[in-house]
């Protein structure tokens, strides 16, 4: 341990990816003595924080998700003040495709309704407008779309680095890597968290291990119902250096194994600037357990992506380069919804155990850190987490 040899903390955060570091950042602002335990090295590529870019977007089919994305904005602005790197490259969000499709990301019409209800500005687009304004081609005539100008490409590597450095600088935060939690004991109100590097004590736990959540909460005798997506991604070389895309997502019906939904980014200065990242938003083989993942992208998923680029994008060579994977846990019951709650009531001291699990939450990073901090320190959050509560269905006692 670098700064702190004492074993006692106010809060122990288990999981040192983006969400754990964002929680430590907000705990530190409240002068909370915090230990962040990371099972691997910080800033690793082994979980949901892998890769360098993410989409910040406001369109969601549910109004409460639209609200959450809007509410996240000031937290991004505040985090931005700690780094000279641009964390959000505001290129806008383009959602388009078959308006009848209800995908893992929702439905275009429902998103329009939710945006309208929340007074978020956007422009509706026809198939032809999407082609002429955004460089796509050969789109079916029935496709529709929307463009929301506040969407951004997130420099996720810089986001994590900023949070990590804030943790390193903070007199309240201890960051400890190579510390998988092997047992959690309870002694009255205190938790004893056991790792190969030592045993640490706190009254509160925040559990943010991304796809490894079950391996931690199993130690407290519960689990969640999740499936695991080892998501493939690749970069594609620009054949037209001037070509620029917003962040985008296409809704289409699956064709056999081809989930047929793709998403992409603009070219970004922070990673392979001559290339553009495009990725499938489906997996052919969902996993039952994170241990089944490999870091090898699924060739067929990349082949479907290349085919889609060849047929529908301009200015790109459809050969994939710089491929990678990212592992995400998705709730089986609430599909991809985020689960944010205390441990279930049958776990002793459950109100002192805050869990964030499942879903695509990078766009909320600094805001989620604040929400988890409020739950841990105040027992409630000023942001209404009702839609994200686990409900006792989601939890299974073991
Ligand atoms: C999202 O915006 O939540 C998202 C975008 C692309 C793939 C998966 C999730």
mmCIF file of C-alpha atoms in Angstrom, residues 106-238:
data_model
loop_
_atom_site.group_PDB
_atom_site.id
_atom_site.type_symbol
_atom_site.label_atom_id
_atom_site.label_comp_id
_atom_site.label_asym_id
_atom_site.label_seq_id
_atom_site.Cartn_x
_atom_site.Cartn_y
_atom_site.Cartn_z
ATOM 1 C CA UNK A 106 -34.801 0.106 -27.789
ATOM 2 C CA UNK A 107 -36.823 1.497 -30.662
ATOM 3 C CA UNK A 108 -36.370 4.731 -32.615
ATOM 4 C CA UNK A 109 -39.988 5.882 -32.283
ATOM 5 C CA UNK A 110 -40.025 5.236 -28.547
ATOM 6 C CA UNK A 111 -36.767 7.152 -28.175
ATOM 7 C CA UNK A 112 -38.285 10.105 -30.058
ATOM 8 C CA UNK A 113 -41.219 10.092 -27.650
ATOM 9 C CA UNK A 114 -38.958 9.942 -24.614
ATOM 10 C CA UNK A 115 -36.777 12.776 -25.959
ATOM 11 C CA UNK A 116 -39.843 14.904 -26.664
ATOM 12 C CA UNK A 117 -41.250 14.281 -23.197
ATOM 13 C CA UNK A 118 -37.958 15.388 -21.665
ATOM 14 C CA UNK A 119 -37.649 18.426 -23.970
ATOM 15 C CA UNK A 120 -34.372 17.189 -25.430
ATOM 16 C CA UNK A 121 -33.723 18.610 -28.906
ATOM 17 C CA UNK A 122 -33.314 16.248 -31.848
ATOM 18 C CA UNK A 123 -33.985 16.165 -35.589
ATOM 19 C CA UNK A 124 -35.991 13.427 -37.314
ATOM 20 C CA UNK A 125 -34.482 12.085 -40.527
ATOM 21 C CA UNK A 126 -35.594 10.135 -43.581
ATOM 22 C CA UNK A 127 -33.571 7.375 -45.171
ATOM 23 C CA UNK A 128 -32.373 9.747 -47.926
ATOM 24 C CA UNK A 129 -31.369 12.437 -45.428
ATOM 25 C CA UNK A 130 -29.318 9.906 -43.466
ATOM 26 C CA UNK A 131 -27.497 8.993 -46.659
ATOM 27 C CA UNK A 132 -26.871 12.529 -47.867
ATOM 28 C CA UNK A 133 -25.973 14.050 -44.493
ATOM 29 C CA UNK A 134 -24.104 11.182 -42.811
ATOM 30 C CA UNK A 135 -22.311 9.188 -45.551
ATOM 31 C CA UNK A 136 -24.308 5.942 -45.303
ATOM 32 C CA UNK A 137 -25.524 4.299 -48.523
ATOM 33 C CA UNK A 138 -28.054 1.782 -49.876
ATOM 34 C CA UNK A 139 -30.381 2.151 -46.900
ATOM 35 C CA UNK A 140 -33.892 0.729 -47.303
ATOM 36 C CA UNK A 141 -36.481 3.458 -48.003
ATOM 37 C CA UNK A 142 -38.477 2.664 -44.860
ATOM 38 C CA UNK A 143 -35.531 3.468 -42.569
ATOM 39 C CA UNK A 144 -35.947 6.478 -40.329
ATOM 40 C CA UNK A 145 -33.568 8.170 -37.954
ATOM 41 C CA UNK A 146 -32.930 10.851 -35.425
ATOM 42 C CA UNK A 147 -29.944 13.051 -34.746
ATOM 43 C CA UNK A 148 -29.338 14.325 -31.229
ATOM 44 C CA UNK A 149 -26.572 16.954 -31.140
ATOM 45 C CA UNK A 150 -25.364 16.441 -27.546
ATOM 46 C CA UNK A 151 -24.129 12.904 -28.208
ATOM 47 C CA UNK A 152 -20.393 12.406 -27.937
ATOM 48 C CA UNK A 153 -17.556 10.034 -28.364
ATOM 49 C CA UNK A 154 -16.070 9.477 -24.905
ATOM 50 C CA UNK A 155 -12.303 9.252 -24.549
ATOM 51 C CA UNK A 156 -12.709 6.454 -22.049
ATOM 52 C CA UNK A 157 -8.999 5.876 -21.555
ATOM 53 C CA UNK A 158 -8.557 9.536 -20.590
ATOM 54 C CA UNK A 159 -11.648 9.326 -18.368
ATOM 55 C CA UNK A 160 -10.221 6.379 -16.445
ATOM 56 C CA UNK A 161 -6.768 7.984 -16.304
ATOM 57 C CA UNK A 162 -8.261 11.205 -14.895
ATOM 58 C CA UNK A 163 -10.156 9.300 -12.214
ATOM 59 C CA UNK A 164 -7.130 7.134 -11.428
ATOM 60 C CA UNK A 165 -4.852 10.161 -11.029
ATOM 61 C CA UNK A 166 -7.447 11.857 -8.822
ATOM 62 C CA UNK A 167 -7.425 8.740 -6.623
ATOM 63 C CA UNK A 168 -3.630 8.755 -6.493
ATOM 64 C CA UNK A 169 -3.569 12.420 -5.512
ATOM 65 C CA UNK A 170 -6.281 12.185 -2.897
ATOM 66 C CA UNK A 171 -5.209 11.989 0.761
ATOM 67 C CA UNK A 172 -8.435 10.044 1.398
ATOM 68 C CA UNK A 173 -8.065 7.298 -1.201
ATOM 69 C CA UNK A 174 -5.855 4.226 -1.300
ATOM 70 C CA UNK A 175 -5.665 2.358 -4.582
ATOM 71 C CA UNK A 176 -4.559 -1.241 -4.294
ATOM 72 C CA UNK A 177 -4.123 -3.531 -7.268
ATOM 73 C CA UNK A 178 -3.593 -7.309 -7.600
ATOM 74 C CA UNK A 179 -6.052 -7.760 -4.763
ATOM 75 C CA UNK A 180 -8.850 -10.177 -5.627
ATOM 76 C CA UNK A 181 -11.261 -10.468 -2.738
ATOM 77 C CA UNK A 182 -11.304 -14.065 -1.543
ATOM 78 C CA UNK A 183 -13.654 -13.760 1.434
ATOM 79 C CA UNK A 184 -15.858 -11.202 3.159
ATOM 80 C CA UNK A 185 -16.583 -11.784 6.831
ATOM 81 C CA UNK A 186 -18.925 -9.811 9.022
ATOM 82 C CA UNK A 187 -18.221 -9.013 12.634
ATOM 83 C CA UNK A 188 -21.160 -7.038 14.013
ATOM 84 C CA UNK A 189 -21.369 -3.911 11.855
ATOM 85 C CA UNK A 190 -17.912 -4.356 10.379
ATOM 86 C CA UNK A 191 -16.906 -6.079 7.166
ATOM 87 C CA UNK A 192 -13.582 -7.845 6.944
ATOM 88 C CA UNK A 193 -12.460 -8.011 3.347
ATOM 89 C CA UNK A 194 -9.794 -10.622 2.737
ATOM 90 C CA UNK A 195 -7.316 -10.428 -0.150
ATOM 91 C CA UNK A 196 -3.939 -12.094 -0.766
ATOM 92 C CA UNK A 197 -2.284 -8.788 0.207
ATOM 93 C CA UNK A 198 -4.103 -8.429 3.512
ATOM 94 C CA UNK A 199 -7.388 -8.084 5.353
ATOM 95 C CA UNK A 200 -9.153 -4.727 5.430
ATOM 96 C CA UNK A 201 -11.989 -3.507 7.591
ATOM 97 C CA UNK A 202 -14.836 -1.104 6.897
ATOM 98 C CA UNK A 203 -18.433 -0.418 7.812
ATOM 99 C CA UNK A 204 -19.488 0.044 4.180
ATOM 100 C CA UNK A 205 -18.873 -1.713 0.909
ATOM 101 C CA UNK A 206 -19.420 -0.509 -2.642
ATOM 102 C CA UNK A 207 -19.272 -3.398 -5.099
ATOM 103 C CA UNK A 208 -18.354 -2.441 -8.684
ATOM 104 C CA UNK A 209 -16.466 -5.337 -10.279
ATOM 105 C CA UNK A 210 -18.244 -5.138 -13.646
ATOM 106 C CA UNK A 211 -18.652 -8.585 -15.192
ATOM 107 C CA UNK A 212 -16.988 -10.195 -12.152
ATOM 108 C CA UNK A 213 -19.803 -9.088 -9.853
ATOM 109 C CA UNK A 214 -20.976 -12.596 -9.029
ATOM 110 C CA UNK A 215 -17.560 -13.686 -7.831
ATOM 111 C CA UNK A 216 -17.765 -10.924 -5.199
ATOM 112 C CA UNK A 217 -21.426 -11.042 -4.180
ATOM 113 C CA UNK A 218 -21.302 -14.842 -3.963
ATOM 114 C CA UNK A 219 -19.007 -14.248 -0.987
ATOM 115 C CA UNK A 220 -21.992 -12.529 0.657
ATOM 116 C CA UNK A 221 -24.279 -15.425 -0.338
ATOM 117 C CA UNK A 222 -26.246 -13.925 -3.190
ATOM 118 C CA UNK A 223 -25.951 -13.696 -6.922
ATOM 119 C CA UNK A 224 -27.608 -11.973 -9.873
ATOM 120 C CA UNK A 225 -29.075 -13.505 -12.999
ATOM 121 C CA UNK A 226 -26.789 -12.301 -15.770
ATOM 122 C CA UNK A 227 -25.553 -13.290 -19.170
ATOM 123 C CA UNK A 228 -22.121 -12.196 -20.399
ATOM 124 C CA UNK A 229 -21.309 -10.652 -23.751
ATOM 125 C CA UNK A 230 -17.723 -10.760 -24.944
ATOM 126 C CA UNK A 231 -18.184 -7.909 -27.408
ATOM 127 C CA UNK A 232 -15.963 -7.701 -30.480
ATOM 128 C CA UNK A 233 -14.773 -4.463 -31.988
ATOM 129 C CA UNK A 234 -12.496 -3.314 -34.816
ATOM 130 C CA UNK A 235 -11.122 -0.285 -36.597
ATOM 131 C CA UNK A 236 -11.538 0.322 -40.332
ATOM 132 C CA UNK A 237 -9.186 2.462 -42.383
ATOM 133 C CA UNK A 238 -10.525 5.645 -43.894
#
